[in-house]
Amino acid sequence: MLALIAPFSPASATSPLHAAYTERGARYVVFAERRSVGDGHWYANLGYYAPSTERKLYAPKSRLCLLDTESKTLRVLIDDPEGTLRDPVVHYEATKILFSYRKGTSNHFHLYEIGVDGKNLRQLTGGTHDDIEPTYLPDGGVMFVSTRGKRWVNCWLSQVAILYRCDADGKNIRQISANIEHDNTPWVLPDGRILYQRWEYVDRSQVHYHHLWTTNPDGTNQMVYFGNQHPGGLFIDAKPIPGTRDVVMINSPGHGARDHRGHVAIVSDRQGPDAKNQLKNISKSNSYVDPWAFSPDLFMAATSNRIVILDSQGNEELLYQGKEPIHEPRPVIKRQRERIIPSRSDPGKSTGELILTDVYNGRNMKGVTRGEIKKLLIMESLPKPINYTGGMAPMSHNGTFTMERVLGTVPVEADGSARFEVPANRPLILAALNASNQAVKRMQSFLSVMPGETTSCVGCHEDRSLAPPNVNFGSLLAMKRPPSAITPVPGVPGIFDFPRDIQPILDKHCVRCHNPDKREGEILLTSDRGPLTTHSFHQLTVFGQFSDGRNRPQSNAAPYQKWDAASPLMTKLSGVHHGVRASPQEVEIVRHWINAGAYYPGTYAALGTGMIGGYEENQIQRNDMVYPEVHAMDHAIQKRCLECHKDEKMPLPRTASHETLVPTWVPQRNVRFSRHILYNLTRPDKSVLLMAPLAKPAGGYAEDNKDYVHPVIFKDKSDPGYQTILKGIEKTKWLLEEIGSFEMPGFKPRGAYVREMKRFGILPASFDANKDPINVYDTDRRYFQSLWHVPTGKPPVKTHNNPFPYPGMEKDNDPAKSRALWREAKASR
């Protein structure tokens, strides 16, 4: 191994900060030099972008360095001009360094160890996944984060890394987290728990909740540490401050910055996880990374190409300055091992147990009377095997980013207690239901249990700053019987598919009034396609007919203020809206669809497909303006319509890919002028864009001298302008059918979906998307099942032999039925 010695300029040895640093005996500091790619997301630093494996998220030219602050020399332990080194951490005995390394000849990061003297380099992990951000555990193992979870960021084009652990030699790798988004920078607290950053947005804002959580080293007892109730800031790279209960961390602004840059900050959980006054930024700018605490008043961090030492008031002094960006400066000093927490997990089991003490014990349960809650609805947040966009299309219009599976219900006893079994290491969401199955409250976070773990909670969103009540568990009614098994909801699919499950109910009860030929119906609820989804899905969304978490920074809503209980659509199906009364089963289907996030497609294969003007990296993906017919339509609209539609009061999208509204999807103003409703790509002649200016005798809506309707522009359909616009819409309809959508016959997913399913072992390596048939619903299900915990000693389930591995799964998605419904609806027109 080549050793390189170079001079450097240290801080002044006479300064108080430098004197305090010297007293700590931190003569040597190990750090990594590495460059970044242009992506601004804090997590986009491994793997490749979804559309192409050739577009990497890491940069070459990197070194692992050892700084001697006494002799003023720098020793390069590893220099790899084509590789990337990151995340060094020093062993308790200060004799070796654990780090993540992508060799220049590899596409993947693996864990390595090397002696502090630069000798005995050895590789711990391998394979076709990325292992990063390791930390030593007091029991001799290693905690790290990895892409072995086989999932992609819900709102970006990069892969997810979640918590794993392994033995000291890299063997016996076990998944610790069930998160479908990123976990980052695990570190051991003095009491033995693991402190880490957890990003989640279960039906709430995608960019506001990435705060501090803790878990035992075996994955049990996962709990919020600080911040999950308060939106804003990325809390990352947290480590304990010796002699205190406080931790030092990076408070990265907004949705987080590249390389975790932000303020060096101190936070404490002494007043609970929600006490915002316990967070204090100490640095004077937000350009720092990777802090280290020597004491409550002495810290080290990196900023750009410098290593600095700071005090608790933000005063700082230069320790070292190099030429390349510096990351993870760590002192080479001995550390005391933390407490070892015995494992409470049993890998031989497939389930864990949850005990709820009192569902009525909560911070925001006013108005809920004891005995009102009868059961808990259990749902599962489903990870994505691929993703292409920072938005949510076509999963929803500014709502959920994911599909959620309805697993079923468990009973709540008269005293508010519940005890039930749940599948191990899966991201679960609970909703409290009343006797009418309405959601009284619903989680906007997730929980999970490890195999064999029994864990409990006090109540429904209980106040975590208060000591738990002294409960005699033996007195709880739920503890007087075995744990309940989850009971599937009769007649309700596990995974919803709007065209298959919801549209037939609308067709039966609503479309007779809410169709293009019934102007008095106001909104359109037909299955006709717009540029991204059906008109019905768009209209239910923009006119607020269902209440969900949306993409907003909010948590812990008051009882009955969200979900099905607050959804006008549920009221309209009850008989009060023009006598419309859905059957009990239809009501339950719509109810559970809303409570599961009200998403549109029932398969992740739909992502990045079936869209005109869809969004990939927030750029238009499918632009219909490339066709002469659409170009001519644009000119006709400008000539015949823009005299009135010339400002933001009545913005007119001149093509189906022309987005005129900001924010993109569903502002309440101007919804009448959205491209998502003006263009009918199933029946172009029924487009509102054409019917609104067409005279009423000719089949349109227009009448002169009436304020509440459009004036006549086209007296009849022979008008050249009408015909030009019609031909443009017909061309866009053709383009949509060429692109294909999940609900259309002959649908084929994008190549990246197939690529990842082959990489995950779900599709055979020999699969040829150009000629081999694919059932995307079944492929999704086998992918989900492949992520389930397999008890030790039991062979993994052969997914291709077991297409319906959980009760009721055969009802989830029947592509033949979905396509038959599509053909039937198309033929009826």
Coordinates of N, CA and C in Angstrom, one line a residue, residues 173-363:
I173 N -25.6 -11.6 7.7 CA -26.2 -10.3 7.4 C -27.7 -10.4 7.7
R174 N -28.2 -9.5 8.5 CA -29.7 -9.5 8.8 C -30.3 -8.1 8.6
Q175 N -31.5 -8.1 8.1 CA -32.2 -6.8 7.9 C -32.8 -6.4 9.2
I176 N -32.6 -5.1 9.6 CA -33.0 -4.5 10.8 C -34.2 -3.6 10.7
S177 N -34.4 -3.0 9.5 CA -35.4 -2.0 9.3 C -36.4 -2.5 8.2
A178 N -37.6 -2.0 8.4 CA -38.7 -2.3 7.4 C -39.0 -1.1 6.5
N179 N -38.2 0.0 6.7 CA -38.5 1.3 6.1 C -38.6 1.1 4.6
I180 N -39.5 1.8 3.9 CA -39.5 1.8 2.4 C -38.8 3.1 1.9
E181 N -38.3 3.9 2.8 CA -37.5 5.1 2.5 C -36.2 4.9 3.2
H182 N -35.3 5.9 3.1 CA -33.9 5.8 3.6 C -33.9 5.8 5.2
D183 N -33.0 5.0 5.7 CA -32.4 5.1 7.0 C -30.9 5.6 6.8
N184 N -30.4 6.3 7.7 CA -29.0 6.8 7.5 C -28.2 7.0 8.8
T185 N -26.9 6.9 8.7 CA -25.9 7.2 9.7 C -26.2 6.6 11.1
P186 N -26.3 5.3 11.2 CA -26.5 4.7 12.5 C -25.3 5.0 13.4
W187 N -25.5 5.1 14.7 CA -24.4 5.3 15.7 C -25.0 4.8 17.0
V188 N -24.1 4.3 17.9 CA -24.5 3.7 19.1 C -24.5 4.7 20.2
L189 N -25.7 4.8 21.0 CA -25.8 5.6 22.1 C -25.2 4.9 23.4
P190 N -24.8 5.6 24.4 CA -24.2 5.0 25.6 C -25.0 3.8 26.2
D191 N -26.4 3.9 26.0 CA -27.2 2.8 26.6 C -27.3 1.6 25.7
G192 N -26.7 1.7 24.5 CA -26.7 0.5 23.6 C -27.6 0.6 22.5
R193 N -28.6 1.6 22.5 CA -29.5 1.7 21.4 C -28.8 2.4 20.2
I194 N -29.3 2.1 19.0 CA -28.8 2.7 17.8 C -29.6 4.0 17.5
L195 N -28.9 5.1 17.3 CA -29.5 6.3 16.9 C -29.3 6.5 15.4
Y196 N -30.3 6.8 14.7 CA -30.2 6.9 13.2 C -31.2 7.9 12.7
Q197 N -31.0 8.3 11.4 CA -32.0 9.1 10.7 C -33.0 8.2 10.0
R198 N -34.3 8.5 10.1 CA -35.3 7.7 9.4 C -36.1 8.7 8.6
W199 N -36.2 8.5 7.3 CA -37.0 9.3 6.4 C -38.3 8.5 6.1
E200 N -39.5 9.2 6.3 CA -40.7 8.6 6.0 C -41.7 9.7 5.6
Y201 N -42.7 9.3 4.8 CA -43.8 10.2 4.6 C -45.1 9.4 4.2
V202 N -45.6 8.7 5.3 CA -46.8 7.9 5.1 C -48.0 8.8 4.9
D203 N -48.3 9.1 3.7 CA -49.5 9.9 3.4 C -49.4 11.3 4.1
R204 N -48.2 11.9 4.1 CA -48.0 13.2 4.5 C -46.8 13.7 3.7
S205 N -46.3 14.9 4.0 CA -45.3 15.5 3.1 C -44.1 14.7 2.8
Q206 N -43.7 14.6 1.6 CA -42.5 13.9 1.2 C -41.2 14.5 1.6
V207 N -41.2 15.8 2.0 CA -39.9 16.5 2.2 C -39.8 17.0 3.6
H208 N -40.6 16.7 4.5 CA -40.6 17.3 5.8 C -40.2 16.4 7.0
Y209 N -40.2 15.1 6.8 CA -40.0 14.2 8.0 C -38.9 13.3 7.8
H210 N -37.7 13.7 8.2 CA -36.5 12.9 8.2 C -35.7 13.2 9.5
H211 N -36.1 12.6 10.6 CA -35.7 12.9 11.9 C -35.0 11.8 12.6
L212 N -34.8 11.9 13.9 CA -34.0 10.9 14.6 C -34.8 9.8 15.2
W213 N -34.4 8.6 15.1 CA -35.1 7.4 15.7 C -34.1 6.6 16.4
T214 N -34.5 5.7 17.2 CA -33.6 4.7 17.8 C -34.2 3.3 17.6
T215 N -33.3 2.3 17.8 CA -33.7 0.9 17.7 C -32.6 0.1 18.5
N216 N -33.0 -1.0 19.0 CA -32.0 -1.9 19.6 C -31.2 -2.5 18.5
P217 N -30.0 -3.0 18.8 CA -29.1 -3.5 17.7 C -29.7 -4.7 17.0
D218 N -30.7 -5.4 17.5 CA -31.4 -6.5 16.9 C -32.6 -6.0 16.1
G219 N -32.9 -4.7 16.1 CA -34.1 -4.2 15.4 C -35.3 -4.1 16.2
T220 N -35.3 -4.6 17.4 CA -36.5 -4.4 18.3 C -36.6 -3.0 18.9
N221 N -37.8 -2.7 19.4 CA -38.0 -1.4 20.1 C -37.6 -0.2 19.2
Q222 N -38.2 -0.2 18.0 CA -38.0 1.0 17.2 C -38.8 2.1 17.7
M223 N -38.2 3.3 17.9 CA -38.9 4.4 18.6 C -38.4 5.7 18.1
V224 N -39.3 6.8 18.0 CA -38.8 8.1 17.6 C -38.0 8.7 18.8
Y225 N -36.9 9.3 18.4 CA -36.0 10.0 19.3 C -36.3 11.5 19.4
F226 N -36.4 12.1 18.2 CA -36.7 13.5 18.2 C -37.1 14.0 16.8
G227 N -38.3 14.7 16.8 CA -38.7 15.5 15.7 C -39.8 15.0 14.8
N228 N -40.3 13.8 15.0 CA -41.2 13.2 14.0 C -42.6 14.0 13.9
Q229 N -42.9 14.7 14.9 CA -44.2 15.5 14.9 C -44.0 16.9 14.3
H230 N -42.8 17.3 14.1 CA -42.6 18.7 13.6 C -41.9 18.6 12.2
P231 N -42.5 19.2 11.2 CA -42.0 19.2 9.9 C -40.7 20.1 9.8
G232 N -39.9 19.7 8.9 CA -38.7 20.5 8.5 C -37.4 20.0 9.0
G233 N -36.4 20.2 8.2 CA -35.0 19.8 8.6 C -34.7 18.4 8.5
L234 N -33.5 18.1 8.0 CA -33.0 16.7 8.0 C -32.0 16.6 9.2
F235 N -32.3 15.7 10.1 CA -31.5 15.4 11.3 C -30.6 14.2 11.0
I236 N -29.4 14.4 10.9 CA -28.5 13.3 10.4 C -27.1 13.3 11.0
D237 N -26.4 12.3 10.9 CA -25.0 12.2 11.4 C -25.0 12.5 12.9
A238 N -25.9 12.0 13.6 CA -26.0 12.2 15.1 C -25.1 11.3 15.9
K239 N -24.5 11.9 16.9 CA -23.6 11.1 17.8 C -23.7 11.6 19.2
P240 N -23.6 10.8 20.2 CA -23.7 11.2 21.6 C -22.6 12.2 22.0
I241 N -22.9 13.1 22.9 CA -22.0 14.0 23.5 C -21.5 13.4 24.8
P242 N -20.3 13.1 25.0 CA -19.8 12.5 26.2 C -20.3 13.2 27.5
G243 N -20.7 12.5 28.5 CA -21.1 13.1 29.8 C -22.5 13.7 29.8
T244 N -23.2 13.6 28.7 CA -24.6 14.2 28.7 C -25.6 13.2 28.1
R245 N -26.9 13.7 28.1 CA -27.9 13.0 27.3 C -28.1 13.6 26.0
D246 N -27.3 14.6 25.6 CA -27.4 15.3 24.4 C -26.7 14.6 23.2
V247 N -27.1 14.9 22.0 CA -26.3 14.4 20.8 C -26.0 15.6 20.0
V248 N -24.9 15.5 19.2 CA -24.6 16.5 18.2 C -25.0 15.9 16.9
M249 N -25.4 16.7 16.0 CA -25.9 16.2 14.7 C -25.7 17.3 13.6
I250 N -26.1 17.0 12.4 CA -26.2 18.0 11.4 C -27.7 18.3 11.2
N251 N -28.1 19.5 11.3 CA -29.5 20.0 11.0 C -29.4 20.6 9.6
S252 N -29.7 19.7 8.6 CA -29.6 20.2 7.2 C -30.9 20.8 6.8
P253 N -30.9 22.0 6.2 CA -32.1 22.8 6.0 C -33.1 22.1 5.0
G254 N -34.4 22.4 5.2 CA -35.4 22.0 4.2 C -35.4 20.5 4.1
H255 N -35.3 20.0 2.9 CA -35.3 18.6 2.6 C -33.9 18.0 2.6
G256 N -33.0 18.7 3.2 CA -31.6 18.2 3.3 C -30.8 18.7 2.1
A257 N -29.5 18.8 2.3 CA -28.6 19.3 1.2 C -27.7 18.2 0.8
R258 N -27.1 18.3 -0.3 CA -26.1 17.4 -0.8 C -25.0 17.1 0.3
D259 N -24.6 15.9 0.4 CA -23.5 15.5 1.3 C -23.9 15.7 2.8
H260 N -25.2 15.9 3.1 CA -25.7 16.1 4.5 C -25.3 17.4 5.0
R261 N -25.0 18.4 4.2 CA -24.5 19.7 4.7 C -25.6 20.4 5.5
G262 N -25.2 21.1 6.5 CA -26.1 21.8 7.3 C -25.4 22.4 8.5
H263 N -26.2 22.9 9.5 CA -25.7 23.4 10.8 C -25.2 22.3 11.7
V264 N -24.1 22.5 12.3 CA -23.8 21.6 13.5 C -24.8 22.0 14.6
A265 N -25.5 21.1 15.1 CA -26.6 21.3 16.1 C -26.5 20.4 17.3
I266 N -27.1 20.8 18.4 CA -27.2 19.9 19.6 C -28.7 19.7 19.9
V267 N -29.0 18.5 20.2 CA -30.4 18.2 20.5 C -30.5 17.3 21.7
S268 N -31.6 17.4 22.5 CA -31.7 16.5 23.6 C -33.2 16.0 23.6
D269 N -33.3 14.7 24.1 CA -34.7 14.2 24.3 C -35.2 14.2 25.7
R270 N -34.5 15.1 26.6 CA -34.9 15.2 28.0 C -36.3 15.6 28.2
Q271 N -36.9 16.4 27.3 CA -38.3 16.8 27.4 C -39.2 16.1 26.4
G272 N -38.7 14.9 25.9 CA -39.5 14.2 25.0 C -39.1 14.5 23.5
P273 N -39.7 13.8 22.6 CA -39.3 13.9 21.2 C -39.9 15.1 20.5
D274 N -40.7 15.8 21.1 CA -41.4 16.9 20.4 C -41.1 18.3 20.9
A275 N -40.2 18.4 21.8 CA -39.9 19.7 22.5 C -38.9 20.4 21.6
K276 N -39.4 21.3 20.7 CA -38.5 22.0 19.8 C -37.5 22.9 20.4
N277 N -37.7 23.3 21.7 CA -36.8 24.2 22.3 C -35.5 23.4 22.7
Q278 N -35.5 22.1 22.6 CA -34.3 21.3 22.9 C -33.4 21.2 21.7
L279 N -33.6 21.8 20.6 CA -32.8 21.8 19.4 C -32.1 23.2 19.3
K280 N -30.8 23.2 19.2 CA -30.0 24.4 19.1 C -28.9 24.3 18.0
N281 N -28.9 25.1 17.0 CA -27.8 25.2 16.0 C -26.7 26.0 16.7
I282 N -25.5 25.4 16.5 CA -24.3 26.1 17.2 C -23.4 26.7 16.1
S283 N -23.4 26.1 14.9 CA -22.5 26.7 13.9 C -23.1 28.0 13.3
K284 N -22.2 28.8 12.8 CA -22.7 30.1 12.3 C -23.2 30.0 10.8
S285 N -23.0 28.9 10.2 CA -23.5 28.7 8.8 C -24.0 27.3 8.7
N286 N -24.5 26.9 7.5 CA -25.1 25.6 7.3 C -24.3 24.8 6.3
S287 N -22.9 25.0 6.3 CA -22.1 24.3 5.3 C -21.2 23.2 5.9
Y288 N -21.6 22.6 7.1 CA -20.8 21.6 7.8 C -21.4 20.2 7.5
V289 N -20.4 19.3 7.7 CA -20.8 17.8 7.6 C -20.1 17.1 8.7
D290 N -20.7 15.9 9.1 CA -20.0 14.9 9.9 C -19.4 15.4 11.2
P291 N -20.2 15.9 12.1 CA -19.7 16.4 13.4 C -19.2 15.2 14.3
W292 N -18.3 15.6 15.2 CA -17.8 14.7 16.2 C -17.8 15.4 17.5
A293 N -18.2 14.8 18.6 CA -18.2 15.5 19.9 C -17.2 14.9 20.8
F294 N -16.2 15.8 21.3 CA -15.3 15.4 22.3 C -15.8 15.7 23.7
S295 N -16.6 16.7 23.9 CA -17.2 17.2 25.1 C -18.4 18.1 24.8
P296 N -19.1 18.5 25.9 CA -20.2 19.5 25.6 C -19.8 20.8 25.0
D297 N -18.5 21.1 25.0 CA -18.0 22.4 24.5 C -16.9 22.2 23.5
L298 N -16.7 21.0 22.9 CA -15.6 20.8 21.9 C -16.1 19.9 20.8
F299 N -16.1 20.3 19.6 CA -16.6 19.5 18.5 C -15.6 19.6 17.3
M300 N -15.7 18.6 16.4 CA -15.0 18.7 15.2 C -15.9 18.4 14.1
A301 N -15.7 19.0 12.9 CA -16.6 18.8 11.7 C -15.7 19.2 10.5
A302 N -16.3 18.8 9.4 CA -15.7 19.2 8.1 C -16.6 20.2 7.4
T303 N -16.0 21.1 6.6 CA -16.7 22.0 5.8 C -15.9 22.3 4.5
S304 N -16.4 21.9 3.4 CA -15.7 22.0 2.1 C -14.4 21.1 2.2
N305 N -13.3 21.8 2.0 CA -12.0 21.1 2.0 C -11.3 21.3 3.4
R306 N -12.0 21.6 4.4 CA -11.4 21.9 5.7 C -11.9 21.0 6.8
I307 N -11.1 20.8 7.8 CA -11.5 20.2 9.1 C -11.3 21.3 10.1
V308 N -12.4 21.6 10.9 CA -12.4 22.6 11.9 C -12.8 22.1 13.3
I309 N -12.4 22.8 14.3 CA -12.8 22.5 15.7 C -13.7 23.7 16.1
L310 N -14.8 23.3 16.9 CA -15.8 24.3 17.3 C -16.1 24.2 18.7
D311 N -16.6 25.3 19.3 CA -17.1 25.2 20.7 C -18.7 25.3 20.6
S312 N -19.3 25.3 21.7 CA -20.8 25.2 21.8 C -21.4 26.6 21.4
Q313 N -20.6 27.6 21.3 CA -21.1 28.9 20.8 C -20.9 29.2 19.3
G314 N -20.3 28.2 18.7 CA -20.0 28.4 17.2 C -18.7 29.0 16.9
N315 N -17.9 29.3 17.9 CA -16.5 29.7 17.6 C -15.7 28.6 17.0
E316 N -14.9 28.8 16.0 CA -14.2 27.7 15.3 C -12.8 28.1 15.0
E317 N -12.0 27.1 14.7 CA -10.7 27.3 14.3 C -10.3 26.2 13.3
L318 N -9.5 26.5 12.4 CA -9.0 25.6 11.3 C -8.1 24.5 11.9
L319 N -8.3 23.3 11.6 CA -7.4 22.2 12.0 C -6.6 21.7 10.9
Y320 N -7.3 21.6 9.7 CA -6.5 21.2 8.5 C -7.3 21.7 7.3
Q321 N -6.5 22.0 6.2 CA -7.1 22.4 5.0 C -6.4 21.6 3.8
G322 N -7.2 21.0 3.0 CA -6.7 20.2 1.9 C -7.1 20.8 0.5
K323 N -7.1 20.0 -0.5 CA -7.5 20.5 -1.8 C -8.8 19.9 -2.3
E324 N -9.2 18.8 -1.8 CA -10.4 18.1 -2.2 C -11.5 18.2 -1.1
P325 N -12.8 17.9 -1.4 CA -13.8 17.9 -0.3 C -13.5 16.8 0.7
I326 N -13.7 17.2 2.0 CA -13.4 16.3 3.1 C -14.7 15.9 3.7
H327 N -14.7 14.6 4.1 CA -15.9 14.0 4.8 C -15.4 13.1 5.9
E328 N -16.3 13.0 6.9 CA -16.2 12.0 8.0 C -14.8 12.1 8.8
P329 N -14.4 13.3 9.2 CA -13.2 13.3 10.1 C -13.5 12.6 11.4
R330 N -12.7 11.6 11.8 CA -12.9 10.9 13.0 C -11.6 10.8 13.8
P331 N -11.6 11.2 15.1 CA -10.3 11.1 15.9 C -9.9 9.6 16.1
V332 N -8.7 9.3 16.0 CA -8.2 8.0 16.3 C -7.9 7.9 17.7
I333 N -8.9 7.6 18.5 CA -8.7 7.5 20.0 C -9.5 6.3 20.5
K334 N -9.1 5.8 21.6 CA -9.9 4.7 22.2 C -11.2 5.1 22.7
R335 N -12.2 4.3 22.6 CA -13.5 4.6 23.1 C -14.0 3.5 24.0
Q336 N -14.8 3.8 25.0 CA -15.4 2.8 25.8 C -16.6 2.1 25.1
R337 N -16.6 0.8 25.1 CA -17.8 0.1 24.5 C -19.1 0.5 25.2
E338 N -20.1 0.6 24.5 CA -21.4 0.9 25.1 C -22.0 -0.3 25.7
R339 N -23.1 -0.1 26.3 CA -23.9 -1.3 26.9 C -24.3 -2.2 25.9
I340 N -24.3 -3.5 26.1 CA -24.8 -4.5 25.2 C -26.2 -4.9 25.6
I341 N -27.1 -4.7 24.6 CA -28.5 -5.0 24.9 C -28.8 -6.4 24.3
P342 N -29.2 -7.3 25.2 CA -29.5 -8.7 24.7 C -30.6 -8.7 23.7
S343 N -30.5 -9.6 22.7 CA -31.5 -9.7 21.6 C -32.8 -10.2 22.1
R344 N -33.9 -9.5 21.6 CA -35.3 -10.0 21.9 C -35.9 -10.5 20.7
S345 N -35.2 -10.7 19.7 CA -35.7 -11.2 18.4 C -35.5 -12.7 18.2
D346 N -36.4 -13.3 17.6 CA -36.3 -14.8 17.4 C -36.4 -15.0 15.9
P347 N -35.3 -15.1 15.1 CA -35.4 -15.2 13.7 C -36.1 -16.5 13.2
G348 N -36.4 -17.4 14.1 CA -37.1 -18.6 13.7 C -38.6 -18.4 13.6
K349 N -39.1 -17.2 13.9 CA -40.5 -16.9 13.9 C -40.8 -16.0 12.7
S350 N -42.0 -16.0 12.2 CA -42.4 -15.2 11.1 C -43.3 -14.0 11.5
T351 N -43.7 -13.9 12.8 CA -44.5 -12.8 13.3 C -44.0 -12.2 14.6
G352 N -44.5 -11.1 14.9 CA -44.3 -10.5 16.2 C -45.6 -10.1 16.8
E353 N -45.6 -9.6 18.0 CA -46.9 -9.3 18.7 C -46.9 -7.9 19.2
L354 N -48.1 -7.2 19.0 CA -48.3 -5.9 19.4 C -49.3 -5.9 20.5
I355 N -49.1 -5.1 21.6 CA -50.1 -4.9 22.7 C -50.4 -3.4 22.8
L356 N -51.6 -3.1 22.7 CA -52.1 -1.7 22.8 C -52.8 -1.6 24.2
T357 N -52.3 -0.7 25.0 CA -52.8 -0.6 26.4 C -54.2 0.0 26.4
D358 N -54.3 1.2 25.8 CA -55.6 1.9 25.8 C -55.7 2.8 24.6
V359 N -56.5 2.5 23.6 CA -56.6 3.2 22.4 C -57.1 4.6 22.6
Y360 N -57.7 4.9 23.7 CA -58.3 6.2 24.0 C -57.3 7.2 24.7
N361 N -56.1 6.6 25.0 CA -55.1 7.4 25.6 C -54.3 8.1 24.5
G362 N -54.5 9.4 24.3 CA -53.8 10.1 23.2 C -53.9 11.6 23.3
R363 N -53.0 12.3 22.6 CA -52.9 13.7 22.7 C -54.0 14.4 22.0

